[in-house]
Tab-separated table of C-alpha atoms in Angstrom:
chain	number	residue	atom	x	y	z
N	1139	ARG	CA	-1.117	5.135	41.400
N	1140	GLY	CA	-1.078	1.546	40.916
N	1141	ALA	CA	-2.291	-1.419	43.368
N	1142	MET	CA	-0.102	-4.888	43.151
N	1143	SER	CA	-1.161	-8.827	44.389
N	1144	CYS	CA	1.390	-11.027	45.156
N	1145	VAL	CA	1.681	-14.476	43.386
N	1146	LEU	CA	3.664	-17.195	44.697
N	1147	ASN	CA	2.351	-19.718	41.858
N	1148	GLY	CA	2.294	-23.709	42.418
N	1149	ILE	CA	3.096	-23.374	45.834
N	1150	VAL	CA	1.240	-21.090	48.093
N	1151	PRO	CA	-2.489	-20.458	46.695
N	1152	LEU	CA	-4.021	-17.480	46.046
N	1153	GLY	CA	-7.657	-16.342	47.071
N	1154	LEU	CA	-9.371	-13.209	47.542
N	1155	VAL	CA	-7.858	-9.857	48.007
N	1156	LEU	CA	-9.833	-7.209	49.561
N	1157	LEU	CA	-8.545	-3.863	49.512
N	1158	VAL	CA	-9.358	-1.071	51.945
N	1159	CYS	CA	-7.730	2.759	51.759
N	1160	GLY	CA	-7.897	3.854	56.164
N	1161	ALA	CA	-5.683	3.946	59.461
N	1162	GLN	CA	-2.788	2.009	60.691
N	1163	GLY	CA	-3.663	-1.984	61.861
N	1164	PHE	CA	-7.532	-1.906	61.305
N	1165	PHE	CA	-9.848	-5.047	59.899
N	1166	LEU	CA	-11.342	-5.698	57.192
N	1167	PRO	CA	-14.671	-4.238	57.710
N	1168	ASN	CA	-18.264	-6.054	56.637
N	1169	VAL	CA	-17.431	-9.738	57.526
N	1170	THR	CA	-20.876	-10.910	56.822
N	1171	HIS	CA	-21.148	-8.745	53.751
N	1172	LEU	CA	-17.689	-10.938	52.500
N	1173	GLU	CA	-19.158	-14.124	52.687
N	1174	LYS	CA	-23.041	-12.992	51.398
N	1175	LEU	CA	-20.119	-11.977	47.950
N	1176	LEU	CA	-18.093	-15.552	48.210
N	1177	SER	CA	-21.366	-17.430	48.763
N	1178	LYS	CA	-22.659	-15.901	45.115
N	1179	TYR	CA	-20.177	-16.930	43.399
N	1180	GLN	CA	-20.256	-20.433	44.507
N	1181	GLN	CA	-24.028	-20.840	44.108
N	1182	ASP	CA	-24.368	-18.935	40.154
N	1183	GLY	CA	-23.592	-19.215	36.650
N	1184	PRO	CA	-21.199	-22.217	36.627
N	1185	HIS	CA	-20.659	-23.340	39.734
N	1186	SER	CA	-24.636	-24.030	40.785
N	1187	ARG	CA	-23.863	-27.628	39.295
N	1188	VAL	CA	-20.038	-28.520	41.359
N	1189	ARG	CA	-20.974	-31.646	43.581
N	1190	ARG	CA	-19.130	-30.127	46.962
N	1191	ALA	CA	-19.224	-26.124	46.988
N	1192	ILE	CA	-18.885	-25.686	50.882
N	1193	PRO	CA	-19.785	-21.840	52.510
N	1194	ARG	CA	-17.459	-19.700	52.790
N	1195	THR	CA	-16.576	-18.557	56.662
N	1196	TRP	CA	-14.444	-15.444	58.298
N	1197	ASP	CA	-12.497	-17.314	60.595
N	1198	GLU	CA	-10.782	-15.385	63.428
N	1199	GLU	CA	-6.958	-16.707	63.599
N	1200	LEU	CA	-7.148	-16.731	60.969
N	1201	GLU	CA	-7.774	-12.314	60.725
N	1202	ARG	CA	-5.194	-12.943	63.646
N	1203	SER	CA	-2.464	-13.900	62.121
N	1204	ALA	CA	-2.927	-11.581	59.017
N	1205	ALA	CA	-2.648	-8.316	61.589
N	1206	ALA	CA	0.334	-9.816	62.782
N	1207	TRP	CA	1.631	-10.326	59.124
N	1208	ALA	CA	0.773	-7.340	57.929
N	1209	GLN	CA	1.854	-5.336	60.510
N	1210	GLU	CA	5.969	-6.699	58.986
N	1211	CYS	CA	5.332	-4.047	56.532
N	1212	ILE	CA	7.552	-6.783	54.158
N	1213	TRP	CA	6.030	-7.808	50.643
N	1214	GLU	CA	6.927	-11.382	50.455
N	1215	HIS	CA	4.224	-14.578	51.867
N	1216	GLY	CA	4.889	-15.554	55.600
N	1217	PRO	CA	5.983	-16.595	57.360
N	1218	ASN	CA	7.134	-19.584	56.730
N	1219	SER	CA	6.028	-22.011	59.534
N	1220	LEU	CA	2.192	-21.194	58.570
N	1221	LEU	CA	3.041	-21.429	54.982
N	1222	VAL	CA	2.839	-24.772	54.889
N	1223	SER	CA	-0.319	-25.408	56.856
N	1224	ILE	CA	-2.859	-22.434	55.579
N	1225	GLY	CA	-2.969	-20.123	51.944
N	1226	GLN	CA	-1.779	-16.567	51.240
N	1227	ASN	CA	-2.741	-13.839	49.226
N	1228	LEU	CA	-1.438	-10.546	49.793
N	1229	ALA	CA	-2.114	-7.237	47.987
N	1230	VAL	CA	-0.812	-3.756	48.234
N	1231	HIS	CA	-1.963	-0.507	47.096
N	1232	TRP	CA	-1.449	3.868	47.087
N	1233	GLY	CA	-3.681	6.419	45.561
N	1234	ARG	CA	-7.109	6.386	45.430
N	1235	TYR	CA	-9.505	4.258	47.196
N	1236	ARG	CA	-10.979	0.919	46.051
N	1237	SER	CA	-13.580	-0.410	47.996
N	1238	PRO	CA	-13.817	-3.861	48.657
N	1239	GLY	CA	-16.510	-4.991	45.827
N	1240	PHE	CA	-14.462	-3.266	43.383
N	1241	HIS	CA	-11.762	-5.857	44.019
N	1242	VAL	CA	-14.032	-9.040	44.235
N	1243	GLN	CA	-15.377	-7.843	41.403
N	1244	SER	CA	-12.221	-7.812	39.037
N	1245	TRP	CA	-10.909	-10.967	40.741
N	1246	TYR	CA	-14.331	-12.768	40.081
N	1247	ASP	CA	-13.716	-11.666	36.272
N	1248	GLU	CA	-11.051	-13.923	35.541
N	1249	VAL	CA	-13.478	-16.671	34.962
N	1250	LYS	CA	-14.292	-15.102	30.953
N	1251	ASP	CA	-10.328	-16.277	30.576
N	1252	TYR	CA	-10.725	-19.861	32.433
N	1253	THR	CA	-11.428	-23.180	30.968
N	1254	TYR	CA	-12.690	-25.660	32.736
N	1255	PRO	CA	-11.208	-29.308	31.579
N	1256	TYR	CA	-12.858	-32.031	30.763
N	1257	PRO	CA	-12.288	-35.365	32.740
N	1258	HIS	CA	-10.733	-37.080	30.412
N	1259	GLU	CA	-8.044	-34.258	30.606
N	1260	CYS	CA	-7.366	-34.553	33.723
N	1261	ASN	CA	-5.292	-38.343	33.912
N	1262	PRO	CA	-4.424	-38.501	36.422
N	1263	TRP	CA	-3.425	-34.765	36.187
N	1264	CYS	CA	-5.998	-31.718	35.058
N	1265	PRO	CA	-4.194	-29.229	32.918
N	1266	GLU	CA	-4.362	-25.230	33.613
N	1267	ARG	CA	-6.507	-23.355	31.058
N	1268	CYS	CA	-6.452	-19.777	31.734
N	1269	SER	CA	-6.467	-17.709	28.548
N	1270	GLY	CA	-5.303	-14.109	30.144
N	1271	THR	CA	-2.689	-13.598	32.805
N	1272	MET	CA	-4.202	-14.662	35.558
N	1273	CYS	CA	-6.756	-17.102	36.938
N	1274	THR	CA	-5.617	-18.265	40.149
N	1275	HIS	CA	-7.858	-15.475	41.793
N	1276	TYR	CA	-10.817	-16.600	40.214
N	1277	THR	CA	-10.470	-20.304	40.846
N	1278	GLN	CA	-8.981	-19.577	44.768
N	1279	ILE	CA	-12.353	-17.778	45.111
N	1280	VAL	CA	-14.199	-21.143	43.465
N	1281	TRP	CA	-12.598	-23.826	45.239
N	1282	ALA	CA	-14.518	-26.745	46.695
N	1283	THR	CA	-12.722	-26.960	49.263
N	1284	THR	CA	-11.605	-23.927	51.314
N	1285	THR	CA	-14.459	-23.426	53.747
N	1286	LYS	CA	-12.736	-20.320	56.281
N	1287	ILE	CA	-10.953	-17.222	55.090
N	1288	GLY	CA	-8.900	-13.950	57.096
N	1289	CYS	CA	-7.769	-10.693	56.386
N	1290	ALA	CA	-6.312	-7.417	57.891
N	1291	VAL	CA	-5.482	-4.512	56.365
N	1292	ASN	CA	-2.751	-2.647	57.759
N	1293	THR	CA	-0.890	0.991	56.726
N	1294	CYS	CA	3.016	0.315	56.534
N	1295	GLN	CA	4.373	3.873	56.107
N	1296	ARG	CA	7.519	3.270	54.580
N	1297	MET	CA	6.751	-0.619	52.272
N	1298	ASN	CA	9.743	-2.162	49.761
N	1299	VAL	CA	7.564	-3.677	46.842
N	1300	TRP	CA	9.814	-5.261	43.889
N	1301	GLY	CA	12.516	-2.553	44.523
N	1302	ASP	CA	10.528	0.628	45.250
N	1303	VAL	CA	10.160	2.059	48.067
N	1304	TRP	CA	6.058	3.139	48.769
N	1305	GLU	CA	4.867	5.657	51.369
N	1306	ASN	CA	2.019	5.102	53.253
N	1307	ALA	CA	1.119	2.004	51.031
N	1308	VAL	CA	-2.063	-0.155	52.801
N	1309	TYR	CA	-1.014	-3.659	52.817
N	1310	LEU	CA	-3.451	-6.229	53.060
N	1311	VAL	CA	-2.833	-9.632	53.913
N	1312	CYS	CA	-5.852	-12.840	53.139
N	1313	ASN	CA	-4.765	-15.609	54.704
N	1314	TYR	CA	-7.361	-18.893	54.226
N	1315	SER	CA	-7.788	-22.827	54.734
N	1316	PRO	CA	-7.727	-25.396	53.616
N	1317	LYS	CA	-5.551	-23.664	50.689
N	1318	GLY	CA	-6.802	-24.371	46.987
N	1319	ASN	CA	-5.360	-23.855	43.423
N	1320	TRP	CA	-3.348	-27.215	43.529
N	1321	ILE	CA	-1.070	-28.026	40.951
N	1322	GLY	CA	-3.010	-30.279	38.165
N	1323	GLU	CA	-6.409	-30.082	40.398
N	1324	ALA	CA	-9.738	-28.005	38.559
N	1325	PRO	CA	-11.118	-26.012	41.597
N	1326	TYR	CA	-14.067	-28.222	41.926
N	1327	ARG	CA	-16.164	-31.324	40.543
N	1328	THR	CA	-19.099	-30.773	38.298
N	1329	GLY	CA	-22.109	-33.114	38.615
N	1330	ARG	CA	-25.561	-32.597	40.087
N	1331	PRO	CA	-25.525	-30.085	43.378
N	1332	CYS	CA	-24.295	-31.000	46.612
N	1333	SER	CA	-23.925	-35.013	45.700
N	1334	GLU	CA	-20.212	-35.163	47.148
N	1335	CYS	CA	-20.407	-32.959	50.760
N	1336	PRO	CA	-19.024	-34.222	53.337
N	1337	PRO	CA	-20.604	-36.694	55.364
N	1338	ARG	CA	-20.959	-34.246	58.177
N	1339	TYR	CA	-23.628	-32.289	56.518
N	1340	GLY	CA	-25.583	-34.745	56.576
N	1341	GLY	CA	-26.806	-34.972	52.988
N	1342	SER	CA	-28.201	-31.385	53.532
N	1343	CYS	CA	-27.700	-28.501	50.418
N	1344	ARG	CA	-29.197	-25.331	50.496
N	1345	ASN	CA	-28.605	-22.523	47.577
N	1346	ASN	CA	-26.784	-25.489	45.751
N	1347	LEU	CA	-23.984	-25.235	48.498
N	1348	CYS	CA	-23.166	-28.317	50.737
N	1349	TYR	CA	-25.576	-26.591	54.291
N	1350	ARG	CA	-25.560	-28.405	58.418
N	1351	GLU	CA	-27.715	-28.378	60.275
N	1352	THR	CA	-27.609	-28.039	63.272
N	1353	TYR	CA	-25.927	-31.281	64.970
N	1354	ASP	CA	-26.587	-30.634	69.371
N	1355	GLN	CA	-29.413	-33.028	69.447
N	1356	LYS	CA	-28.591	-35.861	66.752
N	1357	PRO	CA	-27.376	-39.310	67.664
N	1358	GLU	CA	-24.327	-40.695	66.884
N	1359	THR	CA	-23.241	-43.716	63.880
N	1360	ASP	CA	-21.310	-45.974	64.023
N	1361	GLU	CA	-20.107	-43.928	60.041
N	1362	MET	CA	-18.765	-41.234	62.203
N	1363	ASN	CA	-15.653	-41.060	62.637
N	1364	GLU	CA	-13.058	-41.824	66.216
N	1365	TYR	CA	-11.283	-39.610	67.619
N	1366	PHE	CA	-8.377	-39.482	70.369
N	1367	CYS	CA	-7.152	-37.197	73.532
N	1368	ILE	CA	-3.750	-36.268	72.776
N	1369	SER	CA	-1.913	-35.377	76.204
N	1370	LEU	CA	1.063	-37.215	78.170
N	1371	LEU	CA	-1.938	-38.930	79.765
N	1372	ALA	CA	-0.423	-40.658	83.131
N	1373	GLN	CA	-1.769	-39.900	86.611
N	1374	VAL	CA	1.140	-40.390	89.398
N	1375	ILE	CA	-0.443	-41.936	92.179
N	1376	GLY	CA	0.668	-42.971	95.675
N	1377	CYS	CA	1.176	-46.287	96.274
N	1378	ASP	CA	-2.493	-47.111	98.080
N	1379	THR	CA	-4.352	-45.899	95.609
N	1380	LYS	CA	-7.015	-47.771	94.946
N	1381	MET	CA	-9.066	-48.789	91.785
N	1382	LYS	CA	-12.195	-47.376	92.680
N	1383	ASP	CA	-11.017	-44.178	94.630
N	1384	LYS	CA	-8.775	-43.017	91.128
N	1385	CYS	CA	-11.560	-44.237	88.670
N	1386	LYS	CA	-14.748	-43.011	89.244
N	1387	GLY	CA	-16.788	-42.228	85.475
N	1388	SER	CA	-14.019	-41.352	83.695
N	1389	THR	CA	-11.805	-43.630	81.163
N	1390	CYS	CA	-9.079	-45.247	83.147
N	1391	ASN	CA	-6.101	-45.957	81.079
N	1392	ARG	CA	-2.543	-44.584	82.514
N	1393	TYR	CA	-0.975	-44.013	85.591
N	1394	GLN	CA	2.422	-43.663	87.147
N	1395	CYS	CA	3.646	-45.566	90.071
N	1396	PRO	CA	6.381	-44.874	92.490
N	1397	ALA	CA	9.119	-46.036	93.788
N	1398	GLY	CA	8.502	-48.836	97.215
N	1399	CYS	CA	5.604	-50.856	96.668
N	1400	LEU	CA	6.686	-53.798	97.488
N	1401	HIS	CA	6.369	-53.824	100.907
N	1402	ASN	CA	3.876	-51.094	101.360
N	1403	ARG	CA	0.311	-52.235	103.267
N	1404	ALA	CA	-2.235	-51.695	100.626
N	1405	LYS	CA	-4.703	-54.988	99.782
N	1406	ILE	CA	-4.383	-56.635	96.314
N	1407	PHE	CA	-7.719	-58.772	95.539
N	1408	GLY	CA	-7.297	-61.517	93.107
N	1409	THR	CA	-4.389	-62.629	90.456
N	1410	LEU	CA	-5.191	-61.133	86.390
N	1411	PHE	CA	-8.661	-60.103	87.309
N	1412	TYR	CA	-8.327	-57.777	90.461
N	1413	GLU	CA	-10.892	-56.123	92.464
N	1414	SER	CA	-11.563	-52.304	91.750
N	1415	VAL	CA	-10.893	-51.899	95.717
N	1416	SER	CA	-7.448	-53.170	94.960
N	1417	SER	CA	-3.450	-50.810	95.174
N	1418	ILE	CA	-3.154	-49.796	91.085
N	1419	CYS	CA	0.538	-49.852	91.841
N	1420	ARG	CA	0.430	-53.485	94.171
N	1421	ALA	CA	-1.398	-55.035	90.930
N	1422	ALA	CA	0.880	-54.177	88.757
N	1423	ILE	CA	3.868	-55.792	90.508
N	1424	HIS	CA	2.240	-58.727	91.692
N	1425	TYR	CA	1.598	-59.052	88.461
N	1426	GLY	CA	5.206	-58.011	87.504
N	1427	VAL	CA	4.775	-54.907	85.333
N	1428	LEU	CA	6.751	-52.838	87.520
N	1429	ASP	CA	9.104	-54.050	89.747
N	1430	ASP	CA	10.075	-51.890	93.373
N	1431	LYS	CA	11.257	-49.062	90.979
N	1432	GLY	CA	8.348	-48.031	89.928
N	1433	GLY	CA	6.616	-46.748	87.102
N	1434	LEU	CA	3.758	-46.564	83.745
N	1435	VAL	CA	1.294	-48.595	84.199
N	1436	ASP	CA	-1.528	-48.973	82.119
N	1437	VAL	CA	-5.075	-50.378	83.670
N	1438	THR	CA	-7.971	-51.365	81.297
N	1439	ARG	CA	-11.126	-51.533	83.047
N	1440	ASN	CA	-13.203	-55.322	82.802
N	1441	GLY	CA	-16.441	-55.211	84.362
N	1442	LYS	CA	-17.112	-58.044	86.686
N	1443	VAL	CA	-16.350	-60.906	87.842
N	1444	PRO	CA	-17.612	-63.739	90.197
N	1445	PHE	CA	-15.004	-64.087	92.210
N	1446	PHE	CA	-11.385	-63.051	93.221
N	1447	VAL	CA	-8.579	-66.527	93.514
N	1448	LYS	CA	-5.357	-65.365	95.905
N	1449	SER	CA	-1.381	-66.068	95.086
N	1450	GLU	CA	2.139	-64.638	95.786
N	1451	ARG	CA	4.392	-63.499	92.690
N	1452	ASN	CA	7.109	-61.738	92.727
N	1453	GLY	CA	7.286	-60.692	96.589
N	1454	VAL	CA	3.463	-59.749	97.747
N	1455	GLN	CA	0.963	-61.662	98.191
N	1456	SER	CA	-2.890	-60.413	97.219
N	1457	LEU	CA	-6.261	-61.868	98.718
N	1458	SER	CA	-9.533	-64.306	97.840
N	1459	LYS	CA	-12.412	-62.384	98.167
N	1460	TYR	CA	-15.592	-65.114	96.247
N	1461	LYS	CA	-17.987	-62.348	95.559
N	1462	SER	CA	-18.919	-60.844	92.242
N	1463	SER	CA	-16.968	-57.127	91.771
N	1464	SER	CA	-16.049	-55.408	89.491
N	1465	SER	CA	-12.397	-55.946	87.919
N	1466	PHE	CA	-9.444	-54.205	86.213
N	1467	THR	CA	-6.202	-55.579	84.618
N	1468	VAL	CA	-2.770	-54.294	84.095
N	1469	SER	CA	-0.173	-53.589	81.548
N	1470	ASN	CA	3.047	-52.588	80.940
N	1471	VAL	CA	3.657	-49.425	78.433
N	1472	LYS	CA	5.645	-49.817	75.322
N	1473	GLU	CA	7.814	-47.041	73.981
N	1474	GLN	CA	7.880	-46.369	70.550
N	1475	ASP	CA	9.511	-43.599	67.819
N	1476	LEU	CA	7.259	-42.059	65.332
N	1477	ASP	CA	7.574	-40.195	62.355
N	1478	CYS	CA	5.417	-36.650	61.752
N	1479	TYR	CA	2.978	-38.459	59.556
N	1480	THR	CA	1.660	-41.665	61.733
N	1481	THR	CA	-1.930	-41.432	62.830
N	1482	VAL	CA	-3.969	-43.163	65.771
N	1483	ALA	CA	-5.605	-45.335	63.135
N	1484	GLN	CA	-2.379	-46.912	62.407
N	1485	LEU	CA	-1.060	-46.582	65.342
N	1486	CYS	CA	-3.652	-48.487	67.685
N	1487	PRO	CA	-6.975	-48.223	66.290
N	1488	TYR	CA	-9.692	-48.063	69.140
N	1489	GLU	CA	-10.823	-51.038	70.706
N	1490	ARG	CA	-13.626	-51.909	73.541
N	1491	PRO	CA	-13.504	-51.337	75.846
N	1492	GLY	CA	-10.400	-49.605	75.536
N	1493	THR	CA	-7.160	-49.313	73.374
N	1494	HIS	CA	-3.479	-48.919	74.890
N	1495	CYS	CA	-1.488	-47.345	72.266
N	1496	PRO	CA	2.362	-47.502	73.007
N	1497	ARG	CA	3.665	-43.621	74.150
N	1498	VAL	CA	5.405	-42.213	72.105
N	1499	HIS	CA	8.633	-40.434	71.107
N	1500	CYS	CA	7.879	-38.131	68.115
N	1501	PRO	CA	11.076	-35.627	66.150
N	1502	ALA	CA	11.622	-32.108	66.323
N	1503	HIS	CA	9.471	-30.028	63.207
N	1504	CYS	CA	6.824	-31.806	62.475
N	1505	LYS	CA	4.833	-28.538	62.533
N	1506	ASP	CA	6.411	-27.190	59.453
N	1507	GLU	CA	5.209	-30.732	57.044
N	1508	PRO	CA	2.189	-30.253	53.832
N	1509	SER	CA	-1.466	-30.744	55.776
N	1510	TYR	CA	-1.962	-33.071	53.028
N	1511	TRP	CA	0.680	-35.211	54.213
N	1512	ALA	CA	0.000	-35.006	58.536
N	1513	PRO	CA	-3.002	-33.573	58.299
N	1514	VAL	CA	-4.622	-32.303	61.919
N	1515	LEU	CA	-8.841	-32.294	62.456
N	1516	GLY	CA	-9.674	-30.687	65.083
N	1517	THR	CA	-9.570	-29.270	68.789
N	1518	ASN	CA	-8.623	-30.502	71.764
N	1519	ILE	CA	-9.917	-33.915	70.633
N	1520	TYR	CA	-8.829	-34.984	67.021
N	1521	ALA	CA	-10.319	-37.485	64.078
N	1522	ASP	CA	-7.860	-40.427	63.932
N	1523	SER	CA	-6.982	-39.516	60.249
N	1524	SER	CA	-4.882	-36.850	62.260
N	1525	SER	CA	-0.837	-36.687	62.441
N	1526	ILE	CA	-0.807	-37.867	66.103
N	1527	CYS	CA	3.324	-35.545	66.377
N	1528	ARG	CA	1.646	-32.394	64.601
N	1529	THR	CA	-1.579	-32.344	66.638
N	1530	ALA	CA	0.951	-32.431	69.365
N	1531	VAL	CA	2.171	-29.762	68.546
N	1532	HIS	CA	-1.260	-28.210	67.706
N	1533	ALA	CA	-2.447	-29.487	71.302
N	1534	GLY	CA	0.997	-27.444	73.254
N	1535	VAL	CA	1.878	-31.076	74.567
N	1536	ILE	CA	5.504	-30.967	72.186
N	1537	ARG	CA	7.532	-28.029	71.401
N	1538	ASN	CA	8.205	-27.709	67.171
N	1539	LYS	CA	11.676	-27.355	68.175
N	1540	SER	CA	13.011	-30.060	70.302
N	1541	GLY	CA	9.804	-32.821	69.931
N	1542	GLY	CA	8.564	-35.030	72.942
N	1543	TYR	CA	7.724	-38.041	74.520
N	1544	VAL	CA	3.510	-38.111	73.902
N	1545	ASP	CA	0.587	-40.196	74.776
N	1546	VAL	CA	-2.671	-40.884	72.676
N	1547	MET	CA	-5.801	-42.544	74.469
N	1548	PRO	CA	-8.272	-43.519	71.160
N	1549	VAL	CA	-11.802	-43.884	72.179
N	1550	ASP	CA	-15.147	-43.701	70.733
N	1551	LYS	CA	-16.674	-42.321	68.207
N	1552	LYS	CA	-17.216	-38.043	67.934
N	1553	GLU	CA	-19.481	-36.164	64.653
N	1554	ILE	CA	-18.400	-33.083	64.698
N	1555	TYR	CA	-14.475	-31.494	64.825
N	1556	VAL	CA	-14.108	-27.914	65.348
N	1557	GLY	CA	-10.927	-26.578	63.229
N	1558	SER	CA	-8.320	-23.906	64.633
N	1559	LEU	CA	-4.814	-21.781	64.219
N	1560	ARG	CA	-3.118	-22.504	66.977
N	1561	ASN	CA	1.141	-22.585	68.297
N	1562	GLY	CA	1.195	-22.258	64.170
N	1563	VAL	CA	-0.738	-25.508	63.335
N	1564	GLN	CA	-3.481	-24.613	61.658
N	1565	SER	CA	-6.231	-27.391	62.187
N	1566	GLU	CA	-9.550	-28.398	59.896
N	1567	ARG	CA	-12.475	-29.420	60.531
């Protein structure tokens, strides 16, 4: 009668293994108890002076992905598409029942074989200081930057475990994010507790763990990261669509004009700066951004100007208006090929009143890039330090197998980002 855990040393970090015996395909019970147990291990003993200790929380997306893999009854890490962005721990046993707490404790007990490296030994890489058979279960439990975990259990009628067929094997899969156990790194840095908590925690510390207050009513500050929206942002409009009608209280950015607007009768007022009641598409032809074939045009609101001067350009006659009114300008849309790693902060940093990024073309298979090279932070709205193309896969704008065109729009500051697992990409928060 036995139990086994699977280690993919140096590639997939190891974490918590909880073995639960039971019926086919049920999820791990007592999630609240699990979270408290993990936080207790972070608070106690040698970890009471960790500079950046973040409480573990249960993540339903990680739980669902763990359940999907547990149903496969394959004794190896997977699926490969997820392993680049999340950590995973596997365990299987058969025979007598073992409680979750028993296995959590046995993993944590590896602390007796682990020696924390001295700072001068990490130059630049830290040595592995484990005197026992394995310490990676313990180090993942206390890894400072791991914040989320999700596990599932499935009873496999017949499962091949290293060449032997086990009947009624209880198979556990645990996924966690961000993953730990990076080769050459220590699991945490010692010092004053909470002295290196991320800015989003606002300097709060509770029980030696980084603690985040409720941010709903707090004002935004200049220290908050910029963020961006990602999609195909261009709105399809007609030849007579006015800027004033199309842009009320929303961020005006990019429009798709039809062909045949040159001889349309829609009016425009001004030269260079156009009055807000002007036709967007005819203003674009007048300025020289488009011709009668139509196409994409970027628009920027510029506030009020004292008057508008008429002129004839590119076959379009504009009108004068000697009255202060809101204005806009037009510009052409550039296209640019990207790799999987480029961020909005690198491509087109946010500037007031607005920034127009080129329409970018992403290559295929960016989902498969490691998260430390191509990070994704947020859901629906993302930090500008995120990989544009990998974020586009997460958002569902492009498919991983084919890549495609993406529009990004840098906007003003945001305080909190929500992590999620979408389309095979685990975003961080």
